[in-house]
Short mmCIF file of C-alpha atoms in Angstrom, two decimals:
data_model
loop_
_atom_site.label_atom_id
_atom_site.label_comp_id
_atom_site.label_asym_id
_atom_site.label_seq_id
_atom_site.Cartn_x
_atom_site.Cartn_y
_atom_site.Cartn_z
CA MET T 1 112.88 96.35 117.33
CA GLN T 2 116.28 96.69 115.33
CA ASN T 3 116.96 92.29 116.51
CA GLN T 4 113.18 91.68 115.30
CA GLY T 5 114.22 93.85 111.88
CA ASP T 6 117.11 90.99 111.69
CA HIS T 7 115.90 88.24 111.95
CA ARG T 8 111.99 89.48 109.42
CA ILE T 9 115.56 90.51 107.30
CA ALA T 10 117.51 86.79 107.99
CA GLY T 11 114.22 85.08 107.06
CA ALA T 12 112.98 86.77 103.81
CA GLU T 13 116.60 86.21 102.77
CA GLU T 14 116.64 82.07 104.06
CA HIS T 15 113.70 81.44 102.33
CA HIS T 16 114.40 84.11 98.93
CA ALA T 17 110.70 85.21 99.95
CA THR T 18 109.15 82.25 97.34
CA GLU T 19 105.18 81.98 97.50
CA SER T 20 106.01 77.78 97.48
CA SER T 21 108.39 78.22 100.52
CA PRO T 22 107.46 77.55 103.89
CA LEU T 23 107.74 80.96 106.38
CA LEU T 24 108.30 78.23 109.61
CA PRO T 25 109.97 74.94 109.20
CA THR T 26 108.38 71.64 109.20
CA SER T 27 107.93 67.95 109.22
CA ALA T 28 108.08 66.82 105.71
CA PRO T 29 104.80 64.24 106.65
CA HIS T 30 102.99 67.24 107.73
CA ASP T 31 103.41 68.78 104.35
CA HIS T 32 102.54 65.98 102.36
CA ALA T 33 99.45 65.30 103.90
CA ALA T 34 98.69 69.62 103.51
CA ALA T 35 99.39 69.09 100.55
CA ALA T 36 97.31 65.49 99.85
CA HIS T 37 93.76 67.12 101.24
CA GLU T 38 94.32 69.89 100.22
CA HIS T 39 92.03 70.49 97.36
CA GLU T 40 89.75 68.73 99.06
CA GLY T 41 89.77 71.52 102.02
CA GLU T 42 91.85 69.49 104.27
CA SER T 43 89.00 67.27 104.91
CA GLY T 44 90.27 64.24 103.35
CA ARG T 45 86.51 64.17 101.73
CA ARG T 46 84.18 65.36 99.57
CA GLY T 47 80.78 66.17 98.19
CA PHE T 48 78.59 67.19 101.30
CA HIS T 49 77.39 64.10 104.44
CA PRO T 50 74.58 64.44 105.92
CA TYR T 51 76.68 62.37 108.88
CA HIS T 52 79.52 63.43 108.85
CA PHE T 53 77.76 67.41 108.41
CA PHE T 54 76.49 67.47 111.32
CA ARG T 55 79.05 65.69 113.63
CA VAL T 56 81.90 68.75 112.73
CA LEU T 57 78.90 71.04 113.34
CA TRP T 58 78.25 69.89 116.42
CA ARG T 59 81.50 69.45 117.93
CA SER T 60 82.75 72.95 116.45
CA SER T 61 84.88 75.13 116.81
CA CYS T 62 86.22 74.60 120.41
CA THR T 63 84.15 73.54 123.50
CA ALA T 64 83.02 76.97 124.07
CA SER T 65 81.12 76.42 120.44
CA MET T 66 80.56 73.34 121.14
CA LEU T 67 77.34 74.17 125.15
CA VAL T 68 76.39 77.52 122.47
CA ASN T 69 74.80 74.41 119.60
CA LEU T 70 73.19 73.83 122.99
CA LEU T 71 70.88 76.03 121.70
CA TRP T 72 69.33 75.10 118.95
CA PRO T 73 66.64 74.04 120.00
CA VAL T 74 65.37 77.60 120.78
CA VAL T 75 66.02 78.50 116.83
CA PRO T 76 62.75 76.90 115.99
CA VAL T 77 60.90 78.77 118.92
CA ALA T 78 61.96 80.94 118.03
CA ILE T 79 59.97 81.50 114.54
CA LEU T 80 56.96 79.50 115.64
CA LEU T 81 56.42 82.71 117.88
CA GLN T 82 56.21 84.34 115.10
CA PHE T 83 52.57 83.49 113.91
CA PHE T 84 51.26 84.25 117.76
CA PRO T 85 49.31 87.42 118.30
CA ARG T 86 51.33 89.74 121.54
CA LEU T 87 53.56 88.28 123.79
CA ASP T 88 56.01 90.61 122.24
CA LEU T 89 58.77 90.59 125.23
CA VAL T 90 59.23 86.87 124.83
CA LYS T 91 58.86 86.67 121.20
CA PHE T 92 62.25 89.45 121.38
CA THR T 93 64.13 87.97 124.53
CA THR T 94 63.85 84.31 121.97
CA ALA T 95 64.63 85.48 118.88
CA TYR T 96 67.35 87.10 121.40
CA VAL T 97 68.69 83.86 121.86
CA ALA T 98 68.14 82.37 119.02
CA VAL T 99 70.60 83.98 117.22
CA ILE T 100 73.54 83.40 119.44
CA PRO T 101 73.86 79.82 117.33
CA SER T 102 73.13 80.77 113.78
CA ALA T 103 75.63 83.22 114.75
CA ASN T 104 78.04 80.76 116.44
CA LEU T 105 77.32 78.33 112.75
CA LEU T 106 77.78 81.21 110.35
CA GLY T 107 81.28 81.31 112.33
CA PHE T 108 82.63 78.40 112.31
CA SER T 109 81.93 77.93 108.79
CA GLY T 110 84.00 80.61 107.83
CA GLN T 111 86.45 79.70 110.23
CA GLU T 112 85.45 76.18 108.12
CA PHE T 113 85.41 78.58 105.19
CA ALA T 114 88.70 80.36 105.93
CA ARG T 115 91.34 77.02 106.66
CA LYS T 116 90.70 76.37 102.29
CA MET T 117 92.79 79.83 102.53
CA PRO T 118 95.62 81.88 102.45
CA LYS T 119 97.11 83.19 106.49
CA VAL T 120 95.72 86.13 106.02
CA ALA T 121 93.27 86.17 103.65
CA GLY T 122 92.22 83.21 106.04
CA ILE T 123 91.90 85.54 109.01
CA LEU T 124 90.33 89.19 107.05
CA ILE T 125 87.66 85.77 105.55
CA GLU T 126 86.82 84.89 108.54
CA THR T 127 86.63 88.69 110.01
CA THR T 128 84.61 89.52 107.44
CA PHE T 129 82.18 86.28 108.73
CA GLY T 130 81.53 87.42 111.75
CA SER T 131 80.38 90.85 110.57
CA ILE T 132 78.29 89.92 108.38
CA ILE T 133 75.71 89.30 111.25
CA GLU T 134 76.17 93.28 111.84
CA ILE T 135 76.36 94.64 107.87
CA ILE T 136 72.57 92.27 107.56
CA LEU T 137 71.92 93.89 111.06
CA PHE T 138 72.00 97.06 110.63
CA ILE T 139 70.06 97.04 106.90
CA ILE T 140 67.56 96.00 108.24
CA LEU T 141 67.35 98.26 110.93
CA ILE T 142 67.67 101.23 108.88
CA SER T 143 65.25 99.75 106.10
CA LYS T 144 63.05 100.05 109.28
CA HIS T 145 63.23 103.15 109.89
CA GLU T 146 61.18 106.49 109.64
CA ALA T 147 62.97 109.60 109.66
CA GLY T 148 60.73 112.06 111.84
CA GLY T 149 57.96 108.33 112.80
CA GLU T 150 57.11 106.46 116.06
CA GLN T 151 60.54 104.32 114.79
CA ASN T 152 63.35 106.23 114.51
CA LEU T 153 66.49 103.52 114.68
CA VAL T 154 69.07 106.11 114.04
CA PRO T 155 70.48 106.65 117.85
CA ILE T 156 70.76 103.02 117.69
CA ILE T 157 72.67 102.02 114.69
CA GLN T 158 74.06 104.65 116.14
CA ALA T 159 74.92 103.33 119.32
CA ALA T 160 74.95 99.50 117.74
CA ILE T 161 78.13 100.88 115.58
CA LEU T 162 80.25 102.13 118.77
CA GLY T 163 79.03 99.33 120.86
CA SER T 164 80.50 96.98 117.98
CA ILE T 165 83.97 99.15 118.91
CA LEU T 166 84.04 99.02 122.49
CA THR T 167 82.73 94.91 123.32
CA ASN T 168 85.75 93.78 121.07
CA LEU T 169 87.87 96.83 122.55
CA LEU T 170 86.98 96.17 126.46
CA LEU T 171 84.96 93.15 126.47
CA CYS T 172 86.09 90.86 124.26
CA LEU T 173 90.10 91.92 124.50
CA GLY T 174 89.71 91.60 128.09
CA LEU T 175 88.59 88.44 128.42
CA CYS T 176 91.38 87.18 125.84
CA PHE T 177 94.32 88.69 128.18
CA PHE T 178 92.12 87.14 131.41
CA PHE T 179 91.74 83.65 130.31
CA GLY T 180 94.70 83.70 128.12
CA GLY T 181 96.87 84.86 132.17
CA LEU T 182 95.34 82.30 133.93
CA ARG T 183 96.99 79.92 131.95
CA GLN T 184 99.98 81.71 130.98
CA SER T 185 100.95 84.42 134.31
CA THR T 186 102.21 86.43 130.66
CA GLN T 187 101.56 86.62 127.13
CA SER T 188 103.95 88.12 124.37
CA PHE T 189 102.55 89.47 121.20
CA HIS T 190 103.68 90.81 118.33
CA ALA T 191 104.27 94.63 118.38
CA ILE T 192 103.13 95.11 114.33
CA VAL T 193 99.43 93.63 114.89
CA SER T 194 98.94 95.88 117.99
CA GLU T 195 100.50 99.00 116.30
CA VAL T 196 98.27 99.09 113.10
CA GLY T 197 95.46 98.20 114.69
CA THR T 198 95.65 100.81 116.67
CA GLY T 199 97.05 103.41 114.48
CA LEU T 200 93.66 102.72 112.81
CA LEU T 201 91.42 102.65 115.03
CA LEU T 202 92.58 105.92 116.10
CA VAL T 203 92.03 107.40 112.24
CA ALA T 204 88.74 105.57 112.54
CA ALA T 205 88.31 106.93 115.29
CA PHE T 206 88.74 110.80 113.77
CA GLY T 207 86.96 110.00 110.58
CA LEU T 208 83.99 108.88 113.48
CA LEU T 209 84.03 111.46 115.51
CA ILE T 210 84.73 114.62 112.58
CA PRO T 211 81.45 115.21 112.09
CA SER T 212 79.42 115.39 115.54
CA ALA T 213 82.34 117.59 116.78
CA PHE T 214 81.30 119.52 113.40
CA TYR T 215 78.10 120.31 115.83
CA SER T 216 78.72 120.25 118.31
CA ALA T 217 81.00 123.59 117.06
CA LEU T 218 78.49 125.41 115.16
CA LYS T 219 75.12 124.58 116.59
CA GLY T 220 75.95 127.40 119.33
CA GLU T 221 76.39 129.44 116.15
CA THR T 222 72.65 128.90 114.41
CA VAL T 223 69.39 130.99 114.56
CA PRO T 224 65.74 129.77 115.16
CA GLU T 225 64.22 128.16 112.05
CA LEU T 226 61.87 130.86 110.03
CA PRO T 227 57.68 130.79 109.82
CA PRO T 228 56.50 129.97 106.93
CA GLY T 229 55.91 132.77 104.96
CA PHE T 230 58.89 134.78 106.13
CA ARG T 231 61.86 134.94 104.30
CA PRO T 232 64.59 137.18 105.60
CA HIS T 233 67.05 139.53 102.84
CA ASN T 234 69.74 136.87 103.88
CA ASP T 235 69.34 133.80 102.43
CA GLY T 236 72.59 132.33 103.71
CA THR T 237 70.56 132.56 107.19
CA PHE T 238 72.50 129.28 109.27
CA THR T 239 69.46 127.23 110.54
CA GLU T 240 69.66 124.58 112.63
CA GLY T 241 67.75 122.99 109.70
CA LYS T 242 70.98 124.27 106.82
CA LEU T 243 73.28 122.78 110.26
CA GLN T 244 71.88 119.12 109.68
CA ALA T 245 72.26 119.52 106.43
CA ASP T 246 76.02 120.29 105.92
CA VAL T 247 76.49 117.39 109.09
CA LEU T 248 74.36 115.02 106.68
CA ARG T 249 76.90 115.83 103.57
CA ILE T 250 80.11 115.36 105.92
CA SER T 251 79.27 111.88 107.21
CA GLN T 252 78.27 111.38 103.31
CA ALA T 253 81.24 112.18 101.67
CA THR T 254 83.61 110.81 105.17
CA SER T 255 81.60 107.09 105.16
CA VAL T 256 83.19 107.01 101.05
CA ALA T 257 86.74 107.89 102.39
CA LEU T 258 87.09 105.84 105.57
CA ILE T 259 85.43 102.84 102.41
CA VAL T 260 88.51 104.26 100.78
CA ALA T 261 90.44 103.60 103.34
CA PHE T 262 89.25 100.22 104.80
CA ALA T 263 90.41 98.78 101.30
CA LEU T 264 93.66 100.02 101.34
CA TYR T 265 94.02 98.34 104.63
CA ILE T 266 92.64 95.40 102.81
CA TRP T 267 94.90 95.72 100.06
CA TYR T 268 97.68 96.02 102.14
CA GLN T 269 97.15 92.57 104.25
CA ALA T 270 96.31 91.08 101.26
CA SER T 271 99.31 91.77 98.71
CA SER T 272 102.35 90.41 99.91
CA HIS T 273 102.00 86.26 101.00
CA HIS T 274 104.95 86.80 102.62
CA SER T 275 103.66 90.08 104.49
CA ILE T 276 104.78 90.51 108.34
CA PHE T 277 101.51 89.28 109.24
CA ASP T 278 101.87 86.04 107.21
CA GLU T 279 104.08 85.54 109.68
CA VAL T 280 103.29 86.41 113.40
CA ILE T 281 100.71 84.91 112.86
CA GLU T 282 101.96 81.53 111.60
CA MET T 283 104.64 81.53 114.36
CA ASP T 284 101.72 82.11 116.35
CA GLU T 285 100.21 78.98 114.44
CA HIS T 286 103.19 77.12 115.73
CA ARG T 287 102.56 77.23 119.22
CA ASP T 288 99.33 76.90 119.58
CA ALA T 289 98.31 74.38 122.40
CA ASP T 290 95.59 72.37 120.49
CA ARG T 291 97.05 72.90 116.76
CA GLU T 292 97.56 69.03 116.70
CA ALA T 293 94.22 67.91 118.48
CA ASP T 294 93.25 71.09 115.68
CA ALA T 295 94.78 68.61 112.79
CA GLU T 296 92.98 65.73 113.73
CA LYS T 297 89.46 66.93 113.65
CA PRO T 298 87.00 66.68 111.31
CA LYS T 299 86.11 68.99 108.79
CA PHE T 300 83.89 70.80 106.36
CA THR T 301 84.12 69.66 103.07
CA MET T 302 84.25 72.39 100.86
CA THR T 303 80.78 72.11 99.70
CA GLU T 304 79.50 71.84 103.23
CA ALA T 305 80.99 75.46 104.80
CA LEU T 306 78.60 76.59 101.96
CA VAL T 307 75.93 74.81 103.20
CA ALA T 308 76.35 76.01 105.94
CA ILE T 309 77.10 79.17 105.14
CA GLY T 310 74.13 79.93 102.72
CA VAL T 311 71.92 78.27 105.79
CA SER T 312 73.51 80.03 108.81
CA LEU T 313 73.29 83.27 107.14
CA ALA T 314 69.39 82.68 105.92
CA LEU T 315 68.21 82.26 109.74
CA VAL T 316 70.63 84.79 110.98
CA THR T 317 68.76 86.65 108.73
CA VAL T 318 65.50 85.40 108.98
CA LEU T 319 65.94 86.18 113.18
CA LEU T 320 67.44 89.49 112.89
CA VAL T 321 64.44 90.74 111.55
CA PHE T 322 62.14 89.00 114.06
CA LEU T 323 64.72 91.21 116.69
CA VAL T 324 64.66 94.53 115.29
CA GLN T 325 60.62 93.76 114.87
CA GLY T 326 60.87 93.45 119.22
CA ILE T 327 63.05 96.40 119.76
CA GLU T 328 60.08 99.04 119.73
CA PRO T 329 57.67 97.48 122.67
CA VAL T 330 61.28 96.12 124.76
CA VAL T 331 62.01 100.15 124.75
CA GLU T 332 58.84 101.02 125.64
CA SER T 333 59.33 98.12 127.91
CA GLY T 334 61.93 100.74 129.80
CA VAL T 335 64.90 99.28 127.97
CA PRO T 336 67.03 102.11 127.53
CA ASP T 337 67.52 102.38 123.00
CA GLN T 338 70.93 103.70 124.75
CA PHE T 339 71.56 99.51 125.62
CA LEU T 340 69.96 98.50 123.42
CA GLY T 341 72.39 99.58 121.14
CA LEU T 342 75.79 99.83 122.75
CA ILE T 343 74.80 96.47 124.67
CA LEU T 344 72.74 94.06 123.63
CA LEU T 345 73.36 94.77 120.34
CA PRO T 346 77.02 93.79 119.78
CA LEU T 347 77.11 91.07 122.52
CA VAL T 348 74.18 88.65 120.61
CA GLU T 349 76.40 90.00 117.46
CA LYS T 350 79.42 89.77 118.52
CA ALA T 351 78.69 85.99 120.76
CA ALA T 352 80.66 83.51 117.68
CA GLU T 353 83.41 85.73 117.08
CA HIS T 354 84.26 85.48 120.61
CA LEU T 355 84.11 82.54 122.02
CA THR T 356 86.81 81.95 119.23
CA ALA T 357 88.80 84.85 120.32
CA ILE T 358 89.43 83.80 123.78
CA ASP T 359 89.98 79.85 122.70
CA GLU T 360 92.90 81.20 121.08
CA ALA T 361 93.96 83.39 124.16
CA TRP T 362 93.22 80.54 126.28
CA ASP T 363 95.29 78.15 123.25
CA GLY T 364 97.87 80.37 123.27
CA VAL T 365 97.85 82.24 119.90
CA ILE T 366 97.64 85.62 121.29
CA ASN T 367 98.39 86.84 118.09
CA VAL T 368 96.12 86.11 116.62
CA ALA T 369 92.96 85.58 119.10
CA LEU T 370 94.50 90.23 119.47
CA TYR T 371 93.85 90.89 115.32
CA HIS T 372 90.12 89.23 115.80
CA CYS T 373 90.29 91.23 118.43
CA LEU T 374 91.62 94.61 116.62
CA GLY T 375 89.60 92.96 112.37
CA PRO T 376 86.55 93.71 113.78
CA SER T 377 86.37 97.14 115.42
CA ILE T 378 88.41 98.28 112.86
CA GLN T 379 86.41 96.94 110.00
CA THR T 380 82.55 98.12 111.96
CA ALA T 381 85.13 102.05 111.77
CA LEU T 382 86.39 101.79 107.54
CA PHE T 383 83.61 99.68 107.26
CA ASN T 384 80.30 98.36 108.54
CA GLY T 385 79.44 101.71 109.80
CA PRO T 386 79.90 104.31 106.11
CA LEU T 387 78.72 101.56 104.30
CA VAL T 388 74.86 102.27 106.58
CA VAL T 389 75.31 105.31 105.68
CA LEU T 390 75.35 104.98 102.81
CA ILE T 391 72.66 102.31 101.60
CA ALA T 392 70.71 105.02 104.33
CA TRP T 393 71.12 107.68 101.38
CA ALA T 394 70.69 105.17 99.03
CA MET T 395 67.42 104.95 100.20
CA GLY T 396 67.05 108.35 100.77
CA LYS T 397 66.86 108.59 105.30
CA PRO T 398 69.17 110.99 106.54
CA MET T 399 71.17 108.80 108.06
CA ASP T 400 74.86 110.63 109.61
CA LEU T 401 77.54 110.03 111.88
CA ASN T 402 76.00 112.73 115.02
CA PHE T 403 77.42 109.83 117.48
CA GLU T 404 75.83 112.22 121.27
CA ILE T 405 79.23 113.02 123.07
CA PHE T 406 78.53 110.73 125.84
CA MET T 407 79.44 107.66 123.34
CA ILE T 408 82.29 109.91 121.49
CA VAL T 409 83.58 110.46 124.52
CA LEU T 410 83.16 106.50 125.62
CA LEU T 411 84.81 105.43 122.56
CA VAL T 412 87.91 108.24 122.98
CA LEU T 413 88.51 106.93 125.88
CA SER T 414 88.08 102.69 125.34
CA ILE T 415 91.04 102.83 122.57
CA LEU T 416 93.54 105.34 124.72
CA VAL T 417 92.86 102.86 127.34
CA VAL T 418 93.45 100.10 124.98
CA GLY T 419 96.42 101.53 123.25
CA ASN T 420 98.33 102.22 127.15
CA PHE T 421 97.47 97.78 127.81
CA LEU T 422 98.67 97.00 124.04
CA ARG T 423 102.10 99.34 124.63
CA ASP T 424 104.24 96.51 126.01
CA GLY T 425 103.22 93.76 124.02
CA GLU T 426 102.34 92.06 127.26
CA SER T 427 99.33 91.72 129.57
CA ASN T 428 97.89 89.21 132.05
CA TRP T 429 94.91 88.42 133.55
CA LEU T 430 94.74 91.41 135.64
CA GLU T 431 94.52 93.75 132.25
CA GLY T 432 91.80 91.42 131.08
CA ALA T 433 89.48 91.67 134.42
CA LEU T 434 90.11 96.47 134.04
CA LEU T 435 89.22 96.47 130.85
CA VAL T 436 85.57 93.67 131.50
CA ILE T 437 85.47 95.91 134.10
CA VAL T 438 85.41 99.42 132.25
CA TYR T 439 83.02 96.97 130.05
CA ALA T 440 81.31 96.46 132.93
CA ILE T 441 81.22 100.92 134.05
CA VAL T 442 79.75 101.56 130.49
CA ALA T 443 76.75 99.05 130.42
CA ILE T 444 76.02 100.24 134.19
CA ALA T 445 75.87 104.66 132.33
CA SER T 446 73.95 104.02 129.15
CA TRP T 447 71.54 102.13 131.09
CA TYR T 448 70.82 105.47 132.59
CA TYR T 449 71.61 107.54 130.33
CA PRO T 450 68.32 108.72 128.55
CA ASN T 451 66.44 108.43 125.64
CA PRO T 452 66.19 110.89 122.60
CA ASP T 453 62.44 112.25 123.39
CA VAL T 454 64.09 113.04 126.76
CA ALA T 455 67.33 114.37 126.10
CA THR T 456 69.73 115.01 123.19
CA SER T 457 73.20 115.99 123.20
CA ASN T 458 73.66 115.99 119.79
CA GLY T 459 70.54 118.10 118.50
CA LEU T 460 68.00 120.63 118.88
CA LEU T 461 64.17 118.82 119.22
CA PRO T 462 61.41 119.71 117.60
CA ASN T 463 59.31 118.95 120.35
CA ALA T 464 61.90 121.24 122.63
CA PRO T 465 60.44 124.06 124.33
CA ASP T 466 63.25 126.88 123.82
CA ALA T 467 62.84 125.99 119.98
CA ALA T 468 58.48 126.84 120.43
CA ILE T 469 59.09 129.64 122.63
CA SER T 470 61.68 130.92 119.94
CA VAL T 471 58.78 130.27 116.70
CA ASP T 472 55.76 132.26 118.91
CA THR T 473 57.55 134.93 118.29
CA LEU T 474 59.03 134.78 114.92
CA ARG T 475 55.33 134.63 113.73
CA GLN T 476 54.34 137.55 116.52
CA LEU T 477 57.00 139.74 114.71
CA GLN T 478 55.69 138.49 111.00
CA ARG T 479 51.96 139.54 111.64
CA LEU T 480 53.73 143.36 113.31
CA LEU T 481 55.48 143.83 109.87
CA SER T 482 52.86 142.37 108.15
CA SER T 483 50.23 144.77 109.68
CA LYS T 484 52.76 147.73 109.18
CA LEU T 485 53.63 147.20 104.86
CA ASP T 486 49.78 147.43 105.38
CA GLU T 487 48.91 150.57 106.97
#
């Protein structure tokens, strides 16, 4: 670590910490070309050209992303099916598949747009575009949620928040380690990326789990809800309703604090052009096995990138609305809520981002791949999840961060497992395979986890037998007291 620190200090002194000087030496022709195309978005063209637009779109960012484009015919099919009655499962399935190429276009256009930005700012923008799909999904889910009604989507939203984190930490990171390890026996990554990433994840997990811990600690101290008309002398009785209201307020305040933490995280990375993140990422880019081939690929102009972003956002939003509309029939067909939120929804919304990260790991750009795994997890925990709580608050819907104990255990254990694998600063295909196996175990367990209307570990169900008995007993007591007072 000392040698790394000396190297960074020496590098800073050599370049005088000026933004105009490169962090790493590059050839003059390359610098000249970059300067020539910088104002054109490195495409060599201006404006919008349909032929070049669709040519660049088809080639996409990597071979895997290009193969995803074969799914585009499913998009119009998914839209047309919405005009036909019934066929609920077919509608859900086609909408689910159609989201993948649309999300891939959004991720690729965001990547093209990020090319016009500085290194760290570009990756932050690229990560943000990947999370836009998640934010849209959460907003649609909370808008469809009916408190106390048949469409209780809060358990699915809560599962989707943690499922997004687990998908990035276990599946995406595992596949990056696995495919990167197949090409290189061992890949080394910079300690600053893993240390900051795992540290922020622990802070985020702490914030997310506080409401659940508060509820679990005090739910045994509550008294049953009193029937209407019966009021004790002590108005401060700690009932189940009072506890749930307190948890809701704690969740809302915690959400504000987590969003502030995310803003500080963004400011820390974007405030200095020559931050350690910028240095690490640029070093990775010079080790990219496909660096020259990527530089020669045709690219979007700024106009084309903005058009692609607009089109993909519209398609993703429409398809996600169709997807959410099909959730109830899917659950009724036998797919558990926890499996739907924890596994299915995060998989489709993160598909494009995962392909990008895996391609980077395959090319030896392991620091950038690691950033693409940890960055979205941090954003989900610090911003996307808390944001949906605040949006629900503004809409007058009770959305809190009181997660199931099952999901809490999964999150904590996953962070500990990933942190242990990141500790030595090296990865191999075996560690990647183990992470994927852990994710498979999570998926199996979530499939057998009962729906909230059958069992719950973080709340008292309104139709629970013991609650009904307690209310009947209190009503009898009320009648007895009333009769005694009348005498």
